[in-house]
PDB file of C-alpha atoms in Angstrom:
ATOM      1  CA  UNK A 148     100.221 104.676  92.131  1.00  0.00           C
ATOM      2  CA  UNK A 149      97.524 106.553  93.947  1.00  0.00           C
ATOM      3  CA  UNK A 150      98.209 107.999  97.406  1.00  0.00           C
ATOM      4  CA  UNK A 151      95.889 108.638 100.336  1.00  0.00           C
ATOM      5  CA  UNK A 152      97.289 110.331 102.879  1.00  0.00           C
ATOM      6  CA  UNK A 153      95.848 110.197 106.556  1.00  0.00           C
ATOM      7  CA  UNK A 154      96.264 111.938 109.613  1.00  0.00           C
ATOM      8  CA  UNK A 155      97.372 111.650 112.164  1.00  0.00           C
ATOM      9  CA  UNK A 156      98.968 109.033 112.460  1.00  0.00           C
ATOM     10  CA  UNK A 157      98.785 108.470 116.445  1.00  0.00           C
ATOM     11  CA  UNK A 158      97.178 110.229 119.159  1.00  0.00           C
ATOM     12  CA  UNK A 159      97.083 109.436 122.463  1.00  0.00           C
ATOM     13  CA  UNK A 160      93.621 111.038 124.082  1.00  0.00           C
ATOM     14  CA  UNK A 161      91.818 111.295 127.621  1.00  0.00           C
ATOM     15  CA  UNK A 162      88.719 109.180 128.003  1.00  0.00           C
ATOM     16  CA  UNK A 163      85.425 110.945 127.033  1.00  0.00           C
ATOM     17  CA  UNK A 164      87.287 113.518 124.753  1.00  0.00           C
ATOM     18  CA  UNK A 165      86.708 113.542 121.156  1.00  0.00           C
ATOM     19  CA  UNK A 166      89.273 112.256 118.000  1.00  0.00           C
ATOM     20  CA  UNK A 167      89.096 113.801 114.458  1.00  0.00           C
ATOM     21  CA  UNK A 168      91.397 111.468 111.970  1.00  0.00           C
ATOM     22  CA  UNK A 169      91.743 112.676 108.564  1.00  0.00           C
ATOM     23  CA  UNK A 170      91.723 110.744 105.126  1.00  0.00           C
ATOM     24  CA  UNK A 171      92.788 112.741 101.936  1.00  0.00           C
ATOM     25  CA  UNK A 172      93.210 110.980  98.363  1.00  0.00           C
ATOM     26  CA  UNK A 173      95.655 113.203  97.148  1.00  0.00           C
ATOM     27  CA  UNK A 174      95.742 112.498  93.021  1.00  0.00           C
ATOM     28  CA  UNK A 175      92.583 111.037  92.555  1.00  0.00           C
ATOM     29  CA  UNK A 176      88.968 112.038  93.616  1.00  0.00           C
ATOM     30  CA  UNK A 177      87.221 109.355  95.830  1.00  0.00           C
ATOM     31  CA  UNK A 178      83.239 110.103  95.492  1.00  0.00           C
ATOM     32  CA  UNK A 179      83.153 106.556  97.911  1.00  0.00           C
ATOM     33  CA  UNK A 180      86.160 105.925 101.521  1.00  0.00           C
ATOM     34  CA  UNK A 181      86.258 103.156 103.535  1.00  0.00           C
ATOM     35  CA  UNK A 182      87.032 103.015 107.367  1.00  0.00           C
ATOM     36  CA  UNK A 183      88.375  99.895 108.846  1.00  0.00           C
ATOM     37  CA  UNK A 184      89.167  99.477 112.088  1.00  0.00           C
ATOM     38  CA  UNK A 185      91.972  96.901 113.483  1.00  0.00           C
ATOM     39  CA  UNK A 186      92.675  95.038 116.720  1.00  0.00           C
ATOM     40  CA  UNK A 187      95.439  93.815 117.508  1.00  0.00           C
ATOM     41  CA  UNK A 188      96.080  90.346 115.514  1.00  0.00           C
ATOM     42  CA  UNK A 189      92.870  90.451 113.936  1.00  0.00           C
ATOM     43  CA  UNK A 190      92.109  91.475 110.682  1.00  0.00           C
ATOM     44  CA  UNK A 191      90.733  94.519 108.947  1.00  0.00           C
ATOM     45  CA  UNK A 192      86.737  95.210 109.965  1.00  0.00           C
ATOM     46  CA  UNK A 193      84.923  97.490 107.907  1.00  0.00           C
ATOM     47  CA  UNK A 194      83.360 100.025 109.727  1.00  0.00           C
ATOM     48  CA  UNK A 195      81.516 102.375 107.513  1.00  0.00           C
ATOM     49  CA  UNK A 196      81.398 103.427 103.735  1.00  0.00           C
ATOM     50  CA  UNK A 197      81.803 107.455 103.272  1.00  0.00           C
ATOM     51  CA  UNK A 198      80.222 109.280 100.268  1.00  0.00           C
ATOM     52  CA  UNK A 199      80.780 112.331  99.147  1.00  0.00           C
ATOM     53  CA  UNK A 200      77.527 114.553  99.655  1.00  0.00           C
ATOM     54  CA  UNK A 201      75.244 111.888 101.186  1.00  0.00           C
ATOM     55  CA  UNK A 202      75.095 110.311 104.555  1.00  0.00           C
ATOM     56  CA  UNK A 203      77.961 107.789 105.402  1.00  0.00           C
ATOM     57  CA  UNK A 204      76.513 103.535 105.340  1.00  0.00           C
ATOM     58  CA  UNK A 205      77.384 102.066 108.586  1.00  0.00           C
ATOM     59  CA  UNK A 206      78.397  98.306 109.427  1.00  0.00           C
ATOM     60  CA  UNK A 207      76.081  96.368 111.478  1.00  0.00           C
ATOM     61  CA  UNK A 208      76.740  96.894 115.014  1.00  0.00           C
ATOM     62  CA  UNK A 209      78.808  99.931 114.358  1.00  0.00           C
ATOM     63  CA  UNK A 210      77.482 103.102 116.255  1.00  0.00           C
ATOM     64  CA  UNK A 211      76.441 105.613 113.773  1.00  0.00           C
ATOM     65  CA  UNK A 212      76.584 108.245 116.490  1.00  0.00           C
ATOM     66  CA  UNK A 213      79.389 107.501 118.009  1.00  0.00           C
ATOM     67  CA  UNK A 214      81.946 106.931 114.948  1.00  0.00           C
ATOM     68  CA  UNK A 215      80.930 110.469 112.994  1.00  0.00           C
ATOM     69  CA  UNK A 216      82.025 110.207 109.392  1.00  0.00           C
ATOM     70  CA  UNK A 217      81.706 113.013 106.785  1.00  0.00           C
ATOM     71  CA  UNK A 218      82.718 113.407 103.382  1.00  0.00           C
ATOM     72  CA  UNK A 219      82.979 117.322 102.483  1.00  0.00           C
ATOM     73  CA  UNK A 220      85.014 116.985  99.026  1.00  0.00           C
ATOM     74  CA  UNK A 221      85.843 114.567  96.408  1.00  0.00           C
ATOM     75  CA  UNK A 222      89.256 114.521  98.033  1.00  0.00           C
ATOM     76  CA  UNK A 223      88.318 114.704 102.108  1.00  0.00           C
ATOM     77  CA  UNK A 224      86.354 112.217 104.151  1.00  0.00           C
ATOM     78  CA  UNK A 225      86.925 112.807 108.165  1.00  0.00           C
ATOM     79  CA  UNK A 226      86.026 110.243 111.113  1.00  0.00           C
ATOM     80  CA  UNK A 227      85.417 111.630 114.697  1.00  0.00           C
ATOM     81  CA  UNK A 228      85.477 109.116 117.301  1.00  0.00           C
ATOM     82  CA  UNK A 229      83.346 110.900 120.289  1.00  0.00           C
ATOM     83  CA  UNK A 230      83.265 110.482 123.688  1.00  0.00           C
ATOM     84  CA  UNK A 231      86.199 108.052 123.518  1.00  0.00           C
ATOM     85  CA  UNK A 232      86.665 105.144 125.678  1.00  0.00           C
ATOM     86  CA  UNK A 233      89.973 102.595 126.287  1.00  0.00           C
ATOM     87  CA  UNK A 234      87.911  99.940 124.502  1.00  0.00           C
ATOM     88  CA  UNK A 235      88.071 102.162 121.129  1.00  0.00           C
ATOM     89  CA  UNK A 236      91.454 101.882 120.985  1.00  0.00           C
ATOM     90  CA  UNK A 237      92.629 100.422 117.931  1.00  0.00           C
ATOM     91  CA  UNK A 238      94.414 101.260 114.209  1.00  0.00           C
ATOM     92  CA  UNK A 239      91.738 102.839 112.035  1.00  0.00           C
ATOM     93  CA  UNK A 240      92.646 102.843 108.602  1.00  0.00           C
ATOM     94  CA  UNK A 241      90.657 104.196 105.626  1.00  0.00           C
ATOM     95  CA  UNK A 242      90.972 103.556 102.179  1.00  0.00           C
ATOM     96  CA  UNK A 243      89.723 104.817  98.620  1.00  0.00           C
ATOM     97  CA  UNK A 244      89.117 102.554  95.551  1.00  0.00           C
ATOM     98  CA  UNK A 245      90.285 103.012  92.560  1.00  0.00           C
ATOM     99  CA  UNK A 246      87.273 102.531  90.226  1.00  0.00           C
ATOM    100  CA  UNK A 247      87.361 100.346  87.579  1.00  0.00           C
ATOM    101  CA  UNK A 248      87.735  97.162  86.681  1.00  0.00           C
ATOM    102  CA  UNK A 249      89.807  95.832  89.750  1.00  0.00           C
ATOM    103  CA  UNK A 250      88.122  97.811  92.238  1.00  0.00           C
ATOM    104  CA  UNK A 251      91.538  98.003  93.758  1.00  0.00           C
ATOM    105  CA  UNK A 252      91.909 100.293  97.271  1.00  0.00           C
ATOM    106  CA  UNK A 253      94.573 102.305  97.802  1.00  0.00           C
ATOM    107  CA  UNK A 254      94.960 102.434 101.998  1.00  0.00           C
ATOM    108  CA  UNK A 255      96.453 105.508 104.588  1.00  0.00           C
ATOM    109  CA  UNK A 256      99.165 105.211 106.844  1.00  0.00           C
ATOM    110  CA  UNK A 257      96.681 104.080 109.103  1.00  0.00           C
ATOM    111  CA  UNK A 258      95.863 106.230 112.424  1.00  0.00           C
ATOM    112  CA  UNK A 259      96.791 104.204 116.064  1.00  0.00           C
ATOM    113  CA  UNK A 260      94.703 105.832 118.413  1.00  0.00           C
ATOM    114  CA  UNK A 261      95.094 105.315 122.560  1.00  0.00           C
ATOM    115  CA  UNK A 262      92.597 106.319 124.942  1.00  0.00           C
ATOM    116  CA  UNK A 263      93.488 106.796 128.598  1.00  0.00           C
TER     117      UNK A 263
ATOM    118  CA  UNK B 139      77.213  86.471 104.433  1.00  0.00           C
ATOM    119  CA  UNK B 140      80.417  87.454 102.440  1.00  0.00           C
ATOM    120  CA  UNK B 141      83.636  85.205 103.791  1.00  0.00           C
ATOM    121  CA  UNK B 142      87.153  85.217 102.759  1.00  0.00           C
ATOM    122  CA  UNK B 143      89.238  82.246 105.224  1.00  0.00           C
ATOM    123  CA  UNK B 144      92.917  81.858 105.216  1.00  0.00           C
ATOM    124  CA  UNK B 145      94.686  79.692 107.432  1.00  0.00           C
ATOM    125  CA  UNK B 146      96.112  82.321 110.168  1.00  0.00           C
ATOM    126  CA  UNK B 147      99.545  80.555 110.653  1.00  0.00           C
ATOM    127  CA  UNK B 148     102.439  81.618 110.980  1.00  0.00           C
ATOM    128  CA  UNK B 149     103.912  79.516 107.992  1.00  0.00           C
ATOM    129  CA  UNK B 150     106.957  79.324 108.432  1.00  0.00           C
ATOM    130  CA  UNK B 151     109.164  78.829 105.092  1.00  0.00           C
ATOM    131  CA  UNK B 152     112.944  78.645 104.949  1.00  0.00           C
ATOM    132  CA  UNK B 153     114.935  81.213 102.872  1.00  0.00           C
ATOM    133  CA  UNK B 154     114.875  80.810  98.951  1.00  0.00           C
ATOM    134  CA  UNK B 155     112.307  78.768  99.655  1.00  0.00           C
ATOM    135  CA  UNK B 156     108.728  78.821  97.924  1.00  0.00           C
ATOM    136  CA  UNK B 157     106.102  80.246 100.138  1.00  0.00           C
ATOM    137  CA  UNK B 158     102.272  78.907  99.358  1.00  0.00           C
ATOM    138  CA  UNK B 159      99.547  81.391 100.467  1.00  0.00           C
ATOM    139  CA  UNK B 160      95.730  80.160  99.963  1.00  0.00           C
ATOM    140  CA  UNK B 161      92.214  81.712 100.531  1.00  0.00           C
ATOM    141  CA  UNK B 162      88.975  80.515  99.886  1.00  0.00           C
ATOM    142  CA  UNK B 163      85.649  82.557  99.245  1.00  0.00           C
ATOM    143  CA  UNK B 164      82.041  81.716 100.236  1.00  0.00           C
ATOM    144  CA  UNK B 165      80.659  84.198  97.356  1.00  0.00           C
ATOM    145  CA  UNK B 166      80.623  83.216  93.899  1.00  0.00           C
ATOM    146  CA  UNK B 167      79.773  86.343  92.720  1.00  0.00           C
ATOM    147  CA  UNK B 168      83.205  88.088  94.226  1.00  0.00           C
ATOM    148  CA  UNK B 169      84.762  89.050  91.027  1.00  0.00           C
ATOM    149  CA  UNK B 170      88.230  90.828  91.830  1.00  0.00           C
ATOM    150  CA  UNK B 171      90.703  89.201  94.046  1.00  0.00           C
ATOM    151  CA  UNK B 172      93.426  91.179  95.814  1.00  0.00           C
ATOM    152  CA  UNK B 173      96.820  90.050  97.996  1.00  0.00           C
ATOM    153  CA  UNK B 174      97.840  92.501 100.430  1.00  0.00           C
ATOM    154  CA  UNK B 175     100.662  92.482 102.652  1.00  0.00           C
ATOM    155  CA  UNK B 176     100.873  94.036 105.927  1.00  0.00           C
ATOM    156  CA  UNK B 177     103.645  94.599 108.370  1.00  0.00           C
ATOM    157  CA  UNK B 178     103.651  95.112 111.642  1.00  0.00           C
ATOM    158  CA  UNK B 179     101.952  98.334 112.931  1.00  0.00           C
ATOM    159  CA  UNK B 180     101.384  99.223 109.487  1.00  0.00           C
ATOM    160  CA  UNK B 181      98.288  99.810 106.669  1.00  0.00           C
ATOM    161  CA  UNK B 182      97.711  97.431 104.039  1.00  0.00           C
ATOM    162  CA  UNK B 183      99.956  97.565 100.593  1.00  0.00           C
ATOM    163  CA  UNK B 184      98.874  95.582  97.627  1.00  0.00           C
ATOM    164  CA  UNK B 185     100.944  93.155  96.257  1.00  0.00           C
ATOM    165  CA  UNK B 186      98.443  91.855  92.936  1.00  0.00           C
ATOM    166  CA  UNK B 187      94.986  91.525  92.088  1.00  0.00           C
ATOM    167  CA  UNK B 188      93.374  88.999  89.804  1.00  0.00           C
ATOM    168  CA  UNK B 189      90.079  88.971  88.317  1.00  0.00           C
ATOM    169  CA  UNK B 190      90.455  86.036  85.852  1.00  0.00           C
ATOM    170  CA  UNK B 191      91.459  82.300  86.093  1.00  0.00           C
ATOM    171  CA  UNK B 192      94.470  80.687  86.072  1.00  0.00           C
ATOM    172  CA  UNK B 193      98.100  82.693  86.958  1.00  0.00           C
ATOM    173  CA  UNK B 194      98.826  86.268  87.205  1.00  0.00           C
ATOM    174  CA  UNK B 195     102.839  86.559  87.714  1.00  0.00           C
ATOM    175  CA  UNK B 196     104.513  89.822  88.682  1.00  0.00           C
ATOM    176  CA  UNK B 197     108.440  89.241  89.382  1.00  0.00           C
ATOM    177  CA  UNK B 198     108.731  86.733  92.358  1.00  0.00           C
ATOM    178  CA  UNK B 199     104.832  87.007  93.255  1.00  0.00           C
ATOM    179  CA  UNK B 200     102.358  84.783  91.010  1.00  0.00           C
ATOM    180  CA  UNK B 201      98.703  84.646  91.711  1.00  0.00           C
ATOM    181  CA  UNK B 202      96.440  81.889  91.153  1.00  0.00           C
ATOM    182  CA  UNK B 203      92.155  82.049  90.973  1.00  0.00           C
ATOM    183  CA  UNK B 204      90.195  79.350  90.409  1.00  0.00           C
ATOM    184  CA  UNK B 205      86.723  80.165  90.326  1.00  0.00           C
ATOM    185  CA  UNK B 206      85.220  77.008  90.264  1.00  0.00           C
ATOM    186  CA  UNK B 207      86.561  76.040  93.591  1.00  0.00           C
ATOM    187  CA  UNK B 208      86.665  79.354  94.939  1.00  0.00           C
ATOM    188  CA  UNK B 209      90.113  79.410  95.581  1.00  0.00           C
ATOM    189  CA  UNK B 210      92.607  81.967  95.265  1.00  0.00           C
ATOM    190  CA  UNK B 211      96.679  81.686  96.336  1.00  0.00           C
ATOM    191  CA  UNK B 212      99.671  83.829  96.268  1.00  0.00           C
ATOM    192  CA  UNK B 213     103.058  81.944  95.665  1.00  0.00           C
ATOM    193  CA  UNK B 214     106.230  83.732  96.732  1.00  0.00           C
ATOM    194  CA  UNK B 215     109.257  82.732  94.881  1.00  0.00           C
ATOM    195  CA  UNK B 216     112.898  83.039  95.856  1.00  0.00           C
ATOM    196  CA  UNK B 217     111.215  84.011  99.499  1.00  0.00           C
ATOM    197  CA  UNK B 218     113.094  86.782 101.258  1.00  0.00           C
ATOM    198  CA  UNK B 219     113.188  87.639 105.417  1.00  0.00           C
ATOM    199  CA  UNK B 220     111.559  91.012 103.963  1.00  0.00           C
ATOM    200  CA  UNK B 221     108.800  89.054 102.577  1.00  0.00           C
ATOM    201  CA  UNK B 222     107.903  88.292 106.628  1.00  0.00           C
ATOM    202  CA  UNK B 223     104.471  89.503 107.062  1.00  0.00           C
ATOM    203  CA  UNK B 224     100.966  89.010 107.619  1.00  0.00           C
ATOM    204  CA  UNK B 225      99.197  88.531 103.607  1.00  0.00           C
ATOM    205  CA  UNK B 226      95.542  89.140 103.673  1.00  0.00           C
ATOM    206  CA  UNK B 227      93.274  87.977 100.786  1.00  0.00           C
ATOM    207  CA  UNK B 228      90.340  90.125  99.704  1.00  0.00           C
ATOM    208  CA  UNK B 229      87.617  90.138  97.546  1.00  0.00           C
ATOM    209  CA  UNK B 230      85.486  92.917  95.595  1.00  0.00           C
ATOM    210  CA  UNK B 231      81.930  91.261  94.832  1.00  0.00           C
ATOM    211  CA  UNK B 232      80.896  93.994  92.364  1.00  0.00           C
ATOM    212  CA  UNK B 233      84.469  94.013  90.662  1.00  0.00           C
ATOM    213  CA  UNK B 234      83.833  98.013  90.171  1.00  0.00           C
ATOM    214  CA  UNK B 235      85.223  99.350  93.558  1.00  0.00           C
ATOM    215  CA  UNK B 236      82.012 100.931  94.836  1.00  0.00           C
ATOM    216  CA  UNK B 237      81.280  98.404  97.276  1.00  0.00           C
ATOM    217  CA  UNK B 238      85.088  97.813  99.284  1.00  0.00           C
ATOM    218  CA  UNK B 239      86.722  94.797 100.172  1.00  0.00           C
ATOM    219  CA  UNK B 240      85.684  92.067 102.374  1.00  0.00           C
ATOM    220  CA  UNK B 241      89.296  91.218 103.193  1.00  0.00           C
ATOM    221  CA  UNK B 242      90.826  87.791 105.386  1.00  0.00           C
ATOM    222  CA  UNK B 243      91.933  87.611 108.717  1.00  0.00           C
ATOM    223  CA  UNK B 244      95.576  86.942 107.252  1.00  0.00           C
ATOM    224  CA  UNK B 245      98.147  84.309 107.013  1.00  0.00           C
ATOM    225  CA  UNK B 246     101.333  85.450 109.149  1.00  0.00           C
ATOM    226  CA  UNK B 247     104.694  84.537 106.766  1.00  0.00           C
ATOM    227  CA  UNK B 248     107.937  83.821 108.731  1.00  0.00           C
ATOM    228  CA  UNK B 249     111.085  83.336 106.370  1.00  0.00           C
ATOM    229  CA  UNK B 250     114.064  81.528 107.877  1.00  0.00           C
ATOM    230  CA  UNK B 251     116.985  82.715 107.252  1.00  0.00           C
TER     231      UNK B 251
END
Protein backbone atom coordinates (compact mmCIF):
# COMPACT_ATOMS: atom_id res chain seq x y z
CA UNK A 1 0.00 0.00 0.00
CA UNK A 2 0.90 3.65 0.01
CA UNK A 3 3.37 4.99 2.59
CA UNK A 4 3.67 8.41 4.19
CA UNK A 5 6.42 8.83 6.07
CA UNK A 6 6.65 11.59 8.89
CA UNK A 7 9.15 13.08 10.92
CA UNK A 8 10.07 13.15 13.55
CA UNK A 9 8.62 11.12 15.36
CA UNK A 10 9.12 12.81 18.98
CA UNK A 11 10.65 15.88 20.13
CA UNK A 12 10.81 17.14 23.28
CA UNK A 13 11.08 21.27 23.02
CA UNK A 14 11.45 24.39 25.45
CA UNK A 15 8.37 26.55 25.78
CA UNK A 16 8.17 29.47 23.26
CA UNK A 17 10.58 27.69 20.75
CA UNK A 18 9.38 26.65 17.48
CA UNK A 19 8.57 22.72 16.02
CA UNK A 20 8.87 21.82 12.27
CA UNK A 21 7.22 18.09 11.76
CA UNK A 22 7.50 16.70 8.41
CA UNK A 23 4.91 14.65 6.25
CA UNK A 24 6.24 12.99 2.97
CA UNK A 25 3.96 10.56 0.74
CA UNK A 26 6.62 8.64 -0.54
CA UNK A 27 4.95 6.58 -3.78
CA UNK A 28 2.18 8.62 -4.47
CA UNK A 29 1.72 12.45 -5.01
CA UNK A 30 -0.76 14.07 -2.48
CA UNK A 31 -1.97 17.54 -4.22
CA UNK A 32 -4.40 17.56 -0.67
CA UNK A 33 -2.64 16.36 3.56
CA UNK A 34 -4.43 16.30 6.48
CA UNK A 35 -3.18 17.24 10.07
CA UNK A 36 -4.86 15.78 13.03
CA UNK A 37 -4.00 16.38 16.23
CA UNK A 38 -4.58 13.80 19.31
CA UNK A 39 -5.00 14.03 23.08
CA UNK A 40 -4.61 11.64 25.06
CA UNK A 41 -7.83 9.18 24.97
CA UNK A 42 -9.59 11.27 22.65
CA UNK A 43 -9.92 10.83 19.20
CA UNK A 44 -8.39 12.18 16.04
CA UNK A 45 -9.29 16.23 15.49
CA UNK A 46 -8.69 17.58 12.24
CA UNK A 47 -6.73 20.46 12.31
CA UNK A 48 -6.13 21.80 8.89
CA UNK A 49 -6.29 20.60 5.16
CA UNK A 50 -2.79 21.29 3.19
CA UNK A 51 -2.73 21.90 -0.61
CA UNK A 52 -0.17 21.87 -2.70
CA UNK A 53 0.43 25.54 -4.12
CA UNK A 54 -2.45 27.32 -2.33
CA UNK A 55 -2.97 28.41 1.19
CA UNK A 56 -3.63 25.57 3.79
CA UNK A 57 -7.93 25.47 5.10
CA UNK A 58 -7.93 25.68 8.76
CA UNK A 59 -10.48 24.03 11.35
CA UNK A 60 -12.61 26.29 13.26
CA UNK A 61 -10.92 27.41 16.28
CA UNK A 62 -7.58 26.29 15.04
CA UNK A 63 -4.95 29.20 14.97
CA UNK A 64 -3.92 29.79 11.49
CA UNK A 65 -0.88 31.64 12.77
CA UNK A 66 0.13 29.68 15.19
CA UNK A 67 -0.05 26.02 13.52
CA UNK A 68 2.01 27.12 10.07
CA UNK A 69 1.31 24.56 7.38
CA UNK A 70 2.87 24.57 3.87
CA UNK A 71 2.74 22.37 1.06
CA UNK A 72 5.97 22.96 -1.28
CA UNK A 73 5.65 19.64 -3.53
CA UNK A 74 3.25 17.08 -4.55
CA UNK A 75 5.15 14.86 -2.15
CA UNK A 76 5.99 17.46 1.02
CA UNK A 77 3.54 19.25 3.26
CA UNK A 78 5.37 20.67 6.64
CA UNK A 79 3.57 21.91 10.00
CA UNK A 80 5.45 24.39 12.33
CA UNK A 81 4.02 24.69 15.65
CA UNK A 82 5.40 28.33 16.87
CA UNK A 83 5.92 29.73 19.95
CA UNK A 84 5.09 26.42 21.66
CA UNK A 85 3.39 26.06 24.87
CA UNK A 86 2.83 22.74 27.41
CA UNK A 87 -0.83 22.91 26.39
CA UNK A 88 0.24 22.01 22.59
CA UNK A 89 1.46 18.98 23.55
CA UNK A 90 -0.09 16.23 21.86
CA UNK A 91 0.42 13.37 18.81
CA UNK A 92 0.01 15.19 15.51
CA UNK A 93 -0.51 12.95 12.81
CA UNK A 94 -1.03 13.78 9.11
CA UNK A 95 -2.36 11.83 6.49
CA UNK A 96 -2.79 11.75 2.54
CA UNK A 97 -5.81 10.26 0.67
CA UNK A 98 -5.71 8.12 -1.77
CA UNK A 99 -8.08 9.53 -4.44
CA UNK A 100 -10.61 7.66 -5.79
CA UNK A 101 -13.42 5.98 -5.13
CA UNK A 102 -12.81 5.13 -1.33
CA UNK A 103 -11.20 8.24 -0.50
CA UNK A 104 -9.12 6.04 1.71
CA UNK A 105 -6.05 7.93 3.89
CA UNK A 106 -3.01 6.51 4.27
CA UNK A 107 -1.60 8.02 7.95
CA UNK A 108 2.38 8.80 9.32
CA UNK A 109 3.93 7.38 12.17
CA UNK A 110 2.47 10.11 13.88
CA UNK A 111 4.84 12.89 15.61
CA UNK A 112 4.49 13.04 19.86
CA UNK A 113 5.59 16.32 20.61
CA UNK A 114 6.43 17.61 24.52
CA UNK A 115 6.82 21.06 25.44
CA UNK A 116 8.60 22.02 28.65
CA UNK B 1 -22.47 19.28 11.64
CA UNK B 2 -20.74 16.00 10.43
CA UNK B 3 -20.88 13.16 13.45
CA UNK B 4 -19.59 9.73 13.56
CA UNK B 5 -20.55 8.11 17.52
CA UNK B 6 -19.25 4.86 18.73
CA UNK B 7 -19.73 3.65 22.05
CA UNK B 8 -16.12 4.41 23.72
CA UNK B 9 -15.98 1.16 25.86
CA UNK B 10 -13.70 -0.83 26.52
CA UNK B 11 -15.65 -4.01 25.24
CA UNK B 12 -14.35 -6.47 26.57
CA UNK B 13 -14.69 -9.93 24.53
CA UNK B 14 -13.21 -13.26 25.56
CA UNK B 15 -10.69 -15.06 23.26
CA UNK B 16 -12.11 -16.81 20.03
CA UNK B 17 -14.81 -14.95 20.76
CA UNK B 18 -16.81 -12.64 18.22
CA UNK B 19 -16.16 -9.02 18.79
CA UNK B 20 -19.21 -6.51 17.58
CA UNK B 21 -17.99 -2.96 16.72
CA UNK B 22 -20.87 -0.30 15.71
CA UNK B 23 -20.95 3.40 14.55
CA UNK B 24 -23.58 5.51 13.57
CA UNK B 25 -23.47 8.69 11.21
CA UNK B 26 -25.52 11.92 11.39
CA UNK B 27 -24.78 12.62 7.47
CA UNK B 28 -26.56 10.87 4.89
CA UNK B 29 -24.58 12.04 2.32
CA UNK B 30 -21.16 10.30 3.88
CA UNK B 31 -20.51 7.90 1.16
CA UNK B 32 -17.24 5.84 2.10
CA UNK B 33 -16.94 4.19 5.40
CA UNK B 34 -13.57 3.24 6.87
CA UNK B 35 -12.45 0.94 10.20
CA UNK B 36 -9.25 1.87 11.56
CA UNK B 37 -7.42 0.42 14.29
CA UNK B 38 -5.12 2.12 16.53
CA UNK B 39 -2.76 0.98 19.19
CA UNK B 40 -1.44 2.54 21.80
CA UNK B 41 0.91 5.52 21.08
CA UNK B 42 0.50 4.80 17.58
CA UNK B 43 -1.13 6.40 14.02
CA UNK B 44 -4.12 5.03 12.58
CA UNK B 45 -3.94 1.69 10.19
CA UNK B 46 -6.91 0.73 8.15
CA UNK B 47 -8.43 -2.36 8.58
CA UNK B 48 -11.54 -2.06 5.54
CA UNK B 49 -13.58 0.42 3.96
CA UNK B 50 -17.07 0.04 2.58
CA UNK B 51 -18.95 2.19 0.37
CA UNK B 52 -21.96 -0.08 -0.42
CA UNK B 53 -24.64 -1.97 1.63
CA UNK B 54 -24.70 -5.03 3.15
CA UNK B 55 -21.14 -7.13 4.11
CA UNK B 56 -17.69 -6.55 3.04
CA UNK B 57 -15.53 -9.65 4.50
CA UNK B 58 -11.74 -9.66 4.45
CA UNK B 59 -10.31 -12.88 6.42
CA UNK B 60 -11.53 -12.61 10.12
CA UNK B 61 -12.78 -8.83 9.67
CA UNK B 62 -16.38 -8.37 7.95
CA UNK B 63 -17.93 -5.00 7.57
CA UNK B 64 -21.44 -4.16 7.59
CA UNK B 65 -23.24 -0.55 6.15
CA UNK B 66 -26.57 0.05 6.23
CA UNK B 67 -27.43 3.22 4.82
CA UNK B 68 -30.82 3.51 5.66
CA UNK B 69 -30.16 3.50 9.32
CA UNK B 70 -26.92 5.00 9.13
CA UNK B 71 -25.17 2.36 10.64
CA UNK B 72 -21.96 0.89 10.01
CA UNK B 73 -20.12 -2.20 12.22
CA UNK B 74 -16.98 -4.12 12.12
CA UNK B 75 -17.25 -7.83 13.35
CA UNK B 76 -14.03 -9.53 14.43
CA UNK B 77 -14.04 -13.20 14.12
CA UNK B 78 -11.91 -15.78 15.87
CA UNK B 79 -10.85 -12.49 18.12
CA UNK B 80 -7.17 -12.49 19.02
CA UNK B 81 -5.28 -10.52 22.28
CA UNK B 82 -3.51 -8.73 19.15
CA UNK B 83 -6.77 -7.58 17.98
CA UNK B 84 -6.74 -5.31 21.54
CA UNK B 85 -7.11 -1.84 20.43
CA UNK B 86 -8.93 1.23 20.11
CA UNK B 87 -11.20 0.87 16.35
CA UNK B 88 -12.27 4.19 15.11
CA UNK B 89 -15.05 4.52 12.46
CA UNK B 90 -14.80 7.21 9.79
CA UNK B 91 -16.57 8.60 7.14
CA UNK B 92 -15.66 10.42 3.69
CA UNK B 93 -18.85 12.61 2.71
CA UNK B 94 -17.63 13.27 -0.86
CA UNK B 95 -16.49 9.51 -1.31
CA UNK B 96 -13.48 11.06 -3.59
CA UNK B 97 -10.81 11.74 -0.83
CA UNK B 98 -10.54 15.50 -1.30
CA UNK B 99 -12.37 16.40 1.65
CA UNK B 100 -10.65 13.84 4.71
CA UNK B 101 -12.27 11.91 7.21
CA UNK B 102 -14.48 12.90 9.95
CA UNK B 103 -13.39 9.93 12.04
CA UNK B 104 -15.06 8.52 15.80
CA UNK B 105 -13.83 8.96 19.07
CA UNK B 106 -13.18 5.03 19.12
CA UNK B 107 -14.36 1.93 20.75
CA UNK B 108 -11.40 0.49 23.03
CA UNK B 109 -11.34 -3.67 22.31
CA UNK B 110 -9.99 -5.80 25.23
CA UNK B 111 -9.64 -9.64 24.30
CA UNK B 112 -9.47 -12.08 27.20
CA UNK B 113 -7.33 -14.46 27.00
Amino acid sequence: GAVVSQHPSWVICKSGTSVKIECRSLDFQATTMFWYRQFPKQSLMLMATSNEGSKATYEQGVEKDKFLINHASLTLSTLTVTSAHPEDSSFYICSAPLVGLSGELFFGEGSRLTVL
Amino acid sequence: QKEVEQNSGPLSVPEGAIASLNCTYSDRGSQSFFWYRQYSGKSPELIMFIYSNGDKEDGRFTAQLNKASQYVSLLIRDSQPSDSATYLCAVNLSGGGADGLTFGKGTHLIIQP
